[in-house]
Coordinates of C-alpha atoms in Angstrom, one line a residue:
Chain A
M1 CA -8.1 -26.2 -28.9
S2 CA -9.8 -23.3 -30.2
P3 CA -8.9 -19.8 -29.1
A4 CA -12.5 -19.2 -27.9
L5 CA -12.6 -22.4 -25.6
S6 CA -9.3 -21.3 -24.3
V7 CA -9.8 -17.8 -23.0
V8 CA -13.1 -18.9 -22.0
L9 CA -11.2 -21.5 -19.8
C10 CA -8.9 -18.8 -18.8
I11 CA -11.7 -16.8 -17.6
V12 CA -13.3 -19.3 -15.4
L13 CA -9.8 -20.4 -14.1
L14 CA -9.4 -16.8 -12.7
V15 CA -12.5 -17.1 -11.5
I16 CA -12.0 -20.2 -9.8
L17 CA -9.0 -19.6 -7.9
M18 CA -9.9 -16.3 -6.7
I19 CA -12.6 -18.3 -5.0
V20 CA -10.8 -20.8 -3.7
G21 CA -8.2 -18.1 -2.7
G22 CA -10.8 -16.8 -0.9
L23 CA -12.5 -20.3 0.5
L24 CA -8.7 -21.3 2.3
T25 CA -8.8 -18.2 4.4
W26 CA -11.5 -19.6 5.9
V27 CA -10.8 -23.3 5.6
E28 CA -7.1 -22.1 7.2
R29 CA -9.0 -20.7 10.4
R30 CA -11.1 -23.5 10.8
L31 CA -8.5 -26.4 10.1
L32 CA -6.6 -24.8 12.4
G33 CA -8.6 -24.6 15.1
L34 CA -9.1 -28.2 14.5
W35 CA -6.1 -29.1 14.9
Q36 CA -5.3 -26.4 17.8
D37 CA -8.2 -27.8 19.2
R38 CA -11.2 -24.7 19.0
Y39 CA -14.3 -24.0 16.2
G40 CA -12.2 -21.0 14.6
P41 CA -14.8 -18.9 12.7
N42 CA -18.0 -20.6 13.0
R43 CA -20.9 -17.8 13.4
A44 CA -22.1 -16.5 10.4
G45 CA -23.4 -18.6 8.0
P46 CA -22.8 -22.1 8.5
F47 CA -19.7 -23.6 9.6
G48 CA -18.7 -20.0 9.4
V49 CA -18.3 -19.7 5.4
F50 CA -19.7 -16.1 5.0
Q51 CA -17.0 -15.3 7.1
I52 CA -15.5 -14.5 3.7
F53 CA -17.6 -11.7 2.6
A54 CA -17.3 -10.7 6.4
D55 CA -13.8 -10.0 5.5
I56 CA -14.2 -8.9 1.9
L57 CA -16.2 -6.2 3.2
K58 CA -13.9 -5.4 5.7
L59 CA -11.1 -4.9 3.6
L60 CA -13.3 -2.8 0.8
T61 CA -13.9 -0.4 3.2
K62 CA -10.9 -0.3 4.9
E63 CA -8.3 3.0 3.9
D64 CA -6.3 2.3 1.0
W65 CA -3.3 4.1 2.2
I66 CA 0.3 4.6 0.6
P67 CA 2.7 6.2 2.5
E68 CA 4.2 9.1 2.1
F69 CA 7.3 8.1 1.9
A70 CA 6.8 5.2 -0.3
D71 CA 8.1 4.2 -3.7
K72 CA 4.3 4.7 -4.9
P73 CA 4.4 3.2 -8.2
V74 CA 6.8 0.1 -7.4
F75 CA 4.6 -0.1 -4.3
V76 CA 1.7 -0.3 -6.2
L77 CA 3.0 -2.7 -8.5
A78 CA 4.2 -5.5 -6.1
P79 CA 0.7 -6.8 -5.4
A80 CA 0.0 -6.9 -8.8
I81 CA 3.6 -8.9 -9.7
M82 CA 2.7 -11.4 -6.9
L83 CA -0.7 -12.3 -8.1
V84 CA 0.5 -12.7 -11.3
A85 CA 3.2 -14.8 -10.8
V86 CA 1.3 -17.0 -8.5
V87 CA -1.8 -17.4 -11.3
A88 CA 0.5 -17.7 -14.8
P89 CA 1.6 -21.2 -13.7
F90 CA -2.0 -22.4 -13.8
A91 CA -2.0 -22.2 -17.4
V92 CA 0.2 -24.7 -17.5
I93 CA -1.6 -27.1 -15.0
V94 CA -3.4 -30.2 -16.7
F95 CA -6.7 -30.5 -14.4
A96 CA -8.1 -33.5 -16.8
P97 CA -7.8 -34.6 -20.1
G98 CA -8.4 -32.2 -22.1
I99 CA -8.8 -29.4 -19.4
L100 CA -5.7 -27.5 -19.4
I101 CA -5.2 -24.0 -21.4
T102 CA -1.9 -24.9 -22.4
D103 CA 0.3 -28.1 -22.8
L104 CA 3.8 -26.5 -23.1
N105 CA 6.3 -28.6 -24.2
I106 CA 8.6 -26.9 -21.1
G107 CA 5.5 -26.8 -19.0
L108 CA 7.8 -27.5 -15.9
L109 CA 10.6 -24.6 -16.9
F110 CA 7.3 -21.9 -16.8
F111 CA 6.3 -23.2 -13.7
L112 CA 10.1 -22.9 -12.1
A113 CA 10.3 -19.1 -14.1
M114 CA 7.0 -17.9 -12.2
S115 CA 7.5 -19.1 -9.2
S116 CA 10.8 -17.5 -9.3
M117 CA 8.2 -14.3 -10.1
T118 CA 6.7 -14.0 -6.6
V119 CA 9.6 -13.4 -4.6
Y120 CA 9.7 -9.5 -6.8
G121 CA 6.6 -9.2 -5.5
V122 CA 7.9 -9.9 -2.3
A123 CA 11.5 -7.5 -2.9
L124 CA 9.4 -4.9 -4.2
A125 CA 7.1 -4.2 -1.3
G126 CA 9.4 -4.3 1.2
W127 CA 11.9 -1.7 -0.8
A128 CA 9.2 0.1 -2.0
S129 CA 7.1 0.8 2.2
N130 CA 10.8 2.2 2.9
N131 CA 10.0 0.4 6.4
K132 CA 12.8 -1.1 8.2
Y133 CA 10.7 -4.1 8.6
A134 CA 8.8 -4.0 5.3
L135 CA 12.8 -4.3 4.0
I136 CA 13.9 -7.1 6.5
G137 CA 10.7 -9.3 5.1
G138 CA 11.7 -8.1 1.4
I139 CA 15.8 -9.5 1.9
R140 CA 14.9 -12.4 4.1
A141 CA 12.5 -13.3 1.0
V142 CA 15.1 -12.6 -1.2
A143 CA 17.7 -15.1 0.6
Q144 CA 15.1 -17.4 1.5
M145 CA 14.1 -17.6 -2.3
I146 CA 17.7 -18.0 -3.9
S147 CA 18.5 -20.6 -1.2
Y148 CA 15.9 -22.8 -1.5
E149 CA 14.9 -22.2 -5.6
V150 CA 17.7 -23.8 -6.0
F151 CA 17.3 -27.2 -5.2
M152 CA 13.0 -26.4 -5.8
G153 CA 13.9 -27.1 -9.7
L154 CA 16.6 -29.8 -9.0
S155 CA 14.3 -32.0 -7.3
L156 CA 11.7 -32.1 -9.6
M157 CA 15.0 -33.0 -12.3
G158 CA 14.5 -36.5 -10.7
V159 CA 11.0 -36.7 -12.5
V160 CA 11.5 -35.3 -15.5
I161 CA 14.7 -37.6 -16.1
I162 CA 12.1 -41.0 -15.9
A163 CA 9.0 -38.8 -17.6
G164 CA 11.8 -38.0 -20.6
T165 CA 9.4 -34.9 -21.0
F166 CA 9.2 -31.4 -19.7
S167 CA 5.1 -31.5 -20.3
L168 CA 3.1 -31.7 -17.9
G169 CA 0.4 -33.7 -19.6
E170 CA 2.5 -36.4 -20.6
I171 CA 4.2 -36.8 -16.7
V172 CA 0.4 -37.5 -15.5
E173 CA 0.7 -39.9 -18.7
R174 CA 3.3 -41.6 -17.5
Q175 CA 2.3 -42.4 -14.5
Q176 CA -0.9 -44.5 -15.9
S177 CA 0.9 -47.8 -14.2
V178 CA 3.3 -46.4 -11.3
W179 CA 2.8 -42.7 -9.6
Y180 CA 6.3 -41.1 -9.4
F181 CA 5.9 -40.2 -5.7
A182 CA 6.9 -44.4 -5.2
Y183 CA 10.5 -44.0 -7.9
Q184 CA 10.9 -40.2 -6.4
P185 CA 9.9 -40.1 -2.2
V186 CA 13.0 -37.9 -1.7
G187 CA 12.4 -35.7 -4.7
L188 CA 8.5 -35.5 -3.0
I189 CA 9.4 -34.7 0.1
I190 CA 12.7 -31.9 -0.7
F191 CA 9.9 -30.5 -3.1
L192 CA 8.0 -30.1 -0.1
I193 CA 10.0 -28.4 1.7
A194 CA 11.1 -26.4 -1.0
G195 CA 6.9 -25.1 -1.9
L196 CA 6.8 -24.7 1.7
A197 CA 9.2 -22.1 1.7
E198 CA 8.6 -20.9 -1.9
T199 CA 5.0 -19.9 -1.0
R200 CA 6.6 -18.5 2.0
R201 CA 4.0 -20.4 4.7
L202 CA 5.2 -21.9 8.2
P203 CA 7.7 -23.5 9.3
F204 CA 9.8 -21.3 6.4
D205 CA 7.2 -18.0 6.9
L206 CA 10.9 -16.0 7.8
P207 CA 9.6 -12.6 5.5
E208 CA 6.1 -12.4 7.2
A209 CA 7.4 -13.4 10.9
D210 CA 5.0 -11.3 12.5
S211 CA 5.8 -12.2 16.2
E212 CA 10.0 -10.9 14.7
I213 CA 8.9 -8.4 12.2
V214 CA 5.4 -7.0 12.2
A215 CA 4.4 -7.9 9.2
G216 CA 7.4 -8.3 7.2
F217 CA 7.4 -7.2 3.2
H218 CA 3.3 -6.3 4.0
T219 CA 3.6 -4.0 6.5
E220 CA 2.7 -0.9 4.7
Y221 CA -0.5 -2.7 3.0
S222 CA -4.1 -2.2 3.7
G223 CA -7.0 -2.5 1.9
M224 CA -7.5 -4.4 -1.1
K225 CA -3.7 -4.4 -1.4
F226 CA -3.0 -6.3 1.6
A227 CA -5.8 -8.8 0.3
V228 CA -3.9 -9.2 -2.9
F229 CA -1.1 -10.3 -0.9
F230 CA -2.9 -12.8 1.2
L231 CA -5.3 -14.0 -1.9
S232 CA -1.9 -14.5 -3.9
E233 CA -0.4 -16.5 -0.9
Y234 CA -3.5 -18.7 -0.6
V235 CA -3.7 -19.3 -4.9
G236 CA 0.2 -20.0 -4.1
M237 CA -0.3 -23.0 -2.1
T238 CA -2.7 -24.1 -5.0
L239 CA -0.1 -24.1 -6.8
I240 CA 1.9 -26.2 -5.4
S241 CA -0.5 -29.0 -4.2
A242 CA -1.8 -28.9 -7.7
L243 CA 2.0 -29.3 -9.2
I244 CA 2.8 -32.1 -6.5
V245 CA -0.5 -34.1 -7.6
V246 CA 1.0 -33.3 -11.1
L247 CA 4.3 -34.7 -10.7
F248 CA 3.9 -37.1 -7.9
F249 CA 0.3 -38.1 -7.7
G250 CA -0.6 -38.9 -10.5
G251 CA -2.6 -35.6 -11.3
W252 CA -6.2 -36.7 -12.8
M253 CA -6.0 -40.3 -12.1
G254 CA -8.1 -42.5 -9.9
P255 CA -10.6 -45.0 -10.2
F256 CA -14.0 -44.8 -10.2
L257 CA -14.4 -41.0 -9.8
P258 CA -14.6 -38.5 -12.7
P259 CA -11.3 -37.1 -13.0
I260 CA -11.2 -33.7 -12.3
L261 CA -12.7 -34.6 -9.1
W262 CA -9.8 -36.9 -8.3
F263 CA -7.6 -33.8 -9.0
V264 CA -9.5 -31.6 -7.0
V265 CA -9.9 -33.5 -3.9
K266 CA -5.7 -34.7 -4.2
T267 CA -5.1 -30.8 -4.0
A268 CA -7.3 -30.1 -1.1
V269 CA -5.3 -33.2 0.9
L270 CA -2.2 -31.4 0.0
I271 CA -3.6 -28.3 0.7
A272 CA -4.7 -29.6 4.2
F273 CA -1.4 -30.9 4.5
F274 CA -0.1 -27.9 4.2
I275 CA -2.2 -26.2 6.9
L276 CA -1.7 -29.2 9.6
V277 CA 2.3 -28.3 8.8
R278 CA 1.1 -24.6 10.0
A279 CA -0.5 -25.8 12.6
A280 CA 1.9 -27.9 13.9
L281 CA 5.8 -26.4 13.7
P282 CA 7.5 -23.3 14.6
R283 CA 9.2 -21.1 12.5
Y284 CA 12.6 -21.4 11.9
R285 CA 15.2 -19.6 13.0
Y286 CA 17.3 -17.4 9.6
D287 CA 20.6 -19.4 10.1
Q288 CA 18.8 -22.8 10.3
L289 CA 16.6 -22.3 7.7
M290 CA 20.2 -21.1 5.2
E291 CA 22.2 -23.9 6.6
L292 CA 19.1 -26.8 6.1
G293 CA 18.8 -25.4 2.3
W294 CA 22.8 -25.2 1.4
K295 CA 24.0 -27.9 3.8
G296 CA 21.5 -30.4 3.9
L297 CA 18.7 -30.8 1.4
L298 CA 21.0 -29.1 -2.0
P299 CA 23.1 -32.2 -1.6
L300 CA 20.7 -34.3 -1.1
T301 CA 18.8 -33.3 -4.6
L302 CA 22.3 -34.1 -5.8
L303 CA 22.7 -37.3 -4.8
N304 CA 19.1 -38.3 -5.4
L305 CA 19.2 -36.7 -9.2
L306 CA 22.9 -38.8 -9.5
A307 CA 20.8 -41.9 -8.0
T308 CA 18.3 -41.5 -10.7
G309 CA 20.0 -41.0 -13.5
A310 CA 22.2 -43.5 -12.8
V311 CA 19.6 -46.1 -12.2
V312 CA 17.8 -45.2 -15.4
L313 CA 20.5 -45.3 -17.5
A314 CA 21.2 -49.0 -16.1
I315 CA 18.0 -50.4 -17.2
G316 CA 18.5 -48.0 -20.3
K317 CA 14.8 -46.4 -20.2
Chain B
M1 CA 13.8 -34.6 11.1
F2 CA 12.0 -37.4 13.4
S3 CA 10.3 -35.3 16.3
N4 CA 9.3 -32.4 13.7
L5 CA 7.2 -35.7 11.9
R6 CA 5.8 -36.5 15.3
T7 CA 4.9 -33.0 15.8
I8 CA 2.6 -33.0 12.6
W9 CA 1.2 -36.5 13.9
V10 CA 0.6 -35.6 17.3
M11 CA -0.9 -32.4 15.4
F12 CA -2.9 -34.7 13.3
L13 CA -4.2 -36.7 16.4
H14 CA -5.5 -33.4 17.6
A15 CA -8.3 -33.5 14.5
F16 CA -10.4 -36.1 16.9
A17 CA -9.8 -34.5 20.3
K18 CA -12.5 -32.2 22.2
R19 CA -11.9 -28.8 21.7
V20 CA -12.2 -26.3 24.3
T21 CA -14.2 -23.6 23.2
V22 CA -17.0 -22.4 25.5
Q23 CA -19.4 -21.3 22.9
Y24 CA -20.6 -18.3 25.4
P25 CA -23.4 -17.1 24.4
D26 CA -25.0 -20.3 23.2
E27 CA -23.7 -22.3 26.4
K28 CA -22.6 -20.3 29.4
R29 CA -20.3 -21.9 32.1
K30 CA -21.6 -22.5 35.7
L31 CA -20.6 -19.6 37.8
P32 CA -19.4 -20.4 41.4
S33 CA -21.8 -18.3 44.2
R34 CA -18.9 -16.1 45.0
W35 CA -18.3 -15.3 41.6
R36 CA -17.6 -11.2 41.8
G37 CA -19.9 -9.7 39.4
R38 CA -22.9 -6.8 39.1
I39 CA -22.9 -5.1 42.4
V40 CA -26.2 -4.9 44.2
L41 CA -27.5 -3.2 47.7
T42 CA -29.4 -6.2 49.8
K43 CA -32.1 -5.2 52.0
D44 CA -32.6 -7.1 55.8
P45 CA -35.0 -9.9 57.3
D46 CA -37.2 -6.8 58.1
G47 CA -37.0 -6.1 54.7
E48 CA -35.6 -2.1 55.4
E49 CA -32.3 -1.4 53.5
R50 CA -29.0 -2.1 54.8
C51 CA -27.0 0.2 54.1
V52 CA -26.9 3.0 56.5
A53 CA -24.5 5.1 54.0
C54 CA -21.4 4.9 56.6
N55 CA -19.4 5.1 53.1
L56 CA -16.6 3.0 53.8
C57 CA -17.5 1.2 50.4
S58 CA -16.4 4.1 48.9
V59 CA -13.1 4.6 50.3
A60 CA -12.4 1.5 49.8
C61 CA -13.0 1.1 46.1
P62 CA -10.2 1.7 43.9
V63 CA -11.1 3.2 41.4
G64 CA -13.3 5.6 43.1
C65 CA -16.6 4.6 41.7
I66 CA -19.3 4.2 44.3
S67 CA -20.9 7.7 45.1
L68 CA -23.5 8.1 47.8
Q69 CA -25.0 10.5 50.1
A70 CA -26.0 10.3 54.0
A71 CA -29.2 10.6 55.1
E72 CA -31.3 10.1 58.2
D73 CA -34.9 9.1 58.9
E74 CA -37.3 10.3 61.7
H75 CA -36.2 7.3 64.1
G76 CA -32.4 8.6 63.2
R77 CA -31.6 5.4 61.0
R78 CA -28.8 6.4 58.0
Y79 CA -29.6 5.4 55.0
P80 CA -28.3 6.6 51.8
D81 CA -30.5 9.3 50.1
Y82 CA -28.5 8.1 46.6
F83 CA -26.2 5.5 45.6
R84 CA -24.6 5.8 42.3
I85 CA -22.4 2.6 41.0
N86 CA -20.3 4.1 37.7
F87 CA -19.9 0.1 36.1
S88 CA -17.9 1.4 33.5
R89 CA -15.5 2.2 36.0
C90 CA -16.0 -0.5 38.6
I91 CA -13.1 -3.9 38.4
F92 CA -15.2 -6.2 40.5
C93 CA -12.3 -6.6 43.1
G94 CA -14.9 -7.0 45.9
Y95 CA -13.5 -4.6 47.9
C96 CA -16.6 -2.6 48.5
E97 CA -18.6 -5.7 49.5
E98 CA -15.3 -6.6 52.2
A99 CA -15.6 -3.2 53.6
C100 CA -18.9 -3.3 54.2
P101 CA -20.0 -3.9 57.6
T102 CA -24.0 -4.5 57.4
Y103 CA -24.0 -6.6 54.7
A104 CA -25.4 -4.3 52.5
I105 CA -23.5 -4.4 49.6
Q106 CA -22.5 -7.5 47.8
L107 CA -21.7 -9.0 44.5
V108 CA -23.7 -11.0 42.5
P109 CA -22.4 -14.0 39.9
D110 CA -24.1 -12.2 37.3
Y111 CA -21.4 -10.3 34.3
E112 CA -23.5 -9.9 31.1
M113 CA -23.7 -5.8 31.9
G114 CA -22.9 -4.8 28.2
E115 CA -24.7 -1.3 27.1
W116 CA -24.5 0.8 24.1
R117 CA -24.0 4.0 25.5
R118 CA -21.7 5.1 28.5
K119 CA -23.7 6.6 30.5
D120 CA -25.8 3.5 30.9
M121 CA -23.2 1.9 32.9
V122 CA -24.0 4.1 35.9
Y123 CA -26.0 2.3 37.9
E124 CA -28.3 4.0 39.9
K125 CA -29.9 3.1 43.7
E126 CA -33.2 2.1 42.3
D127 CA -30.7 -0.2 40.2
L128 CA -29.0 -1.7 42.2
L129 CA -31.4 -2.5 45.6
V130 CA -32.7 -5.9 45.1
N131 CA -35.2 -7.4 47.0
G132 CA -33.7 -10.4 48.6
Q133 CA -31.2 -10.8 51.4
G134 CA -28.2 -11.7 49.4
K135 CA -25.3 -14.0 50.6
Y136 CA -26.1 -13.5 54.2
P137 CA -30.3 -14.6 54.8
G138 CA -31.4 -14.0 58.0
Y139 CA -28.5 -11.2 59.0
N140 CA -29.6 -8.2 60.5
F141 CA -27.0 -6.0 61.6
Y142 CA -29.1 -3.6 64.3
R143 CA -30.0 -7.0 66.5
V144 CA -26.7 -8.5 66.5
S145 CA -24.7 -5.4 67.6
G146 CA -25.1 -3.0 69.8
L147 CA -23.1 -1.5 73.0
S148 CA -22.6 -3.1 76.5
I149 CA -23.5 -1.3 79.7
K150 CA -23.9 -1.5 83.2
G151 CA -25.9 -5.3 84.0
K152 CA -26.9 -5.4 80.5
G153 CA -24.2 -7.3 77.9
K154 CA -24.2 -6.7 74.0
G155 CA -27.2 -8.3 72.6
E156 CA -29.0 -8.5 75.4
A157 CA -31.6 -6.3 75.3
E158 CA -34.9 -6.2 73.7
N159 CA -35.0 -7.3 70.2
E160 CA -31.4 -8.3 70.0
R161 CA -29.6 -11.3 69.1
P162 CA -26.1 -12.2 71.1
S163 CA -23.6 -10.7 68.8
V164 CA -21.6 -12.8 66.4
D165 CA -17.9 -13.6 66.7
P166 CA -16.7 -11.8 63.6
R167 CA -14.0 -14.2 62.1
E168 CA -17.0 -16.8 62.1
L169 CA -18.2 -14.6 59.3
V170 CA -15.2 -14.0 57.6
P171 CA -15.8 -15.2 53.9

């Protein structure tokens, strides 16, 4: 692919991601409303879509305040780290044949590395705020990431063993006959759970935990910096959904519709599932979260990996 | 684990359930006739003000939002010179209605009283006075009460009706 086209694609992708992030703030509230037997924002514009613009306008006119007691450079840097860390992995995601920015031969590892970076954003935000609730939120985020990062990577290794490659493009190609969720159901479920924890969505939103620690790591943030945190949460959710589609649900594969549309539809369904989980499940307690991670899912992941390896070895693929 | 999955499934089924929200400005709930909303001053069947400016409502009001001044006309009948309710303070408890001996002050099912300026929430007598008899049609305070004197019981004089058992009037 020529460099110029690549740059254009980058910009288009960035714009689309921002729009999707904004749209998801509205979609989430409408869907939560639907599942909780109420309406959600439905008054501004058709179905309340213009609520997004109202929110943006509100956030732009808010005072962009940095607390006196905060560590200013880090305070400003933290949301930027968050957003960069969730946007960067889209570089390796394969949307459709030919529609991708770069097909790294270590695409999956790149994703894992970048998604681990988000924890810096959260932890630094909590630390720089110099506020006890923010700090608790940051610490929780770090603990949660360390626990869930481990088997998040390992749960994907089953797919890698079967596909025999780290490149996302090739992984999709290998799913021509059977989508990998059929081969790796355990891996899919574990990655879903880890993805929830990774994006700090309910039931694993301990770093935010509105009902316990005000707003967790972004307690002290206001205006557009706060909006950036929200945007990166929604972009992160899109990222995890897109990755699950690529790894387990055959990426762009599907009959009749054009490939890119299949990709969008599958991703949208997964995002809706993420929101459904938020609507349904209460937040885990801190020790329950740790217990589930270390005692439950990590051994399960290792077993899954072992079994996958054994089967692949036996068949001699 | 199973209960979590079941919760997610049940939550998903709620997508097809009826929504409970009442879309207020577009659809309004039907209010019961004894809803405690805006306060009005009613008139008796002869078209006279029922209020006799006894100040009981003002005394009963827990937030002290009613203010009035008594006056007398040429026949010695009392009426309020001014009658003022500050609805920015009113809590719509209905104690004034209960305290009123003449059924003059009544709460009606109307709650859309929003104003842009706080000053506009103060209602004067002309704002409060309505042309109807409210919840007690046909009731005239001056015709159902009185004192019994020798040879003439309560409500037996000219232009008087027999007095009413107060227990029947309890709302």
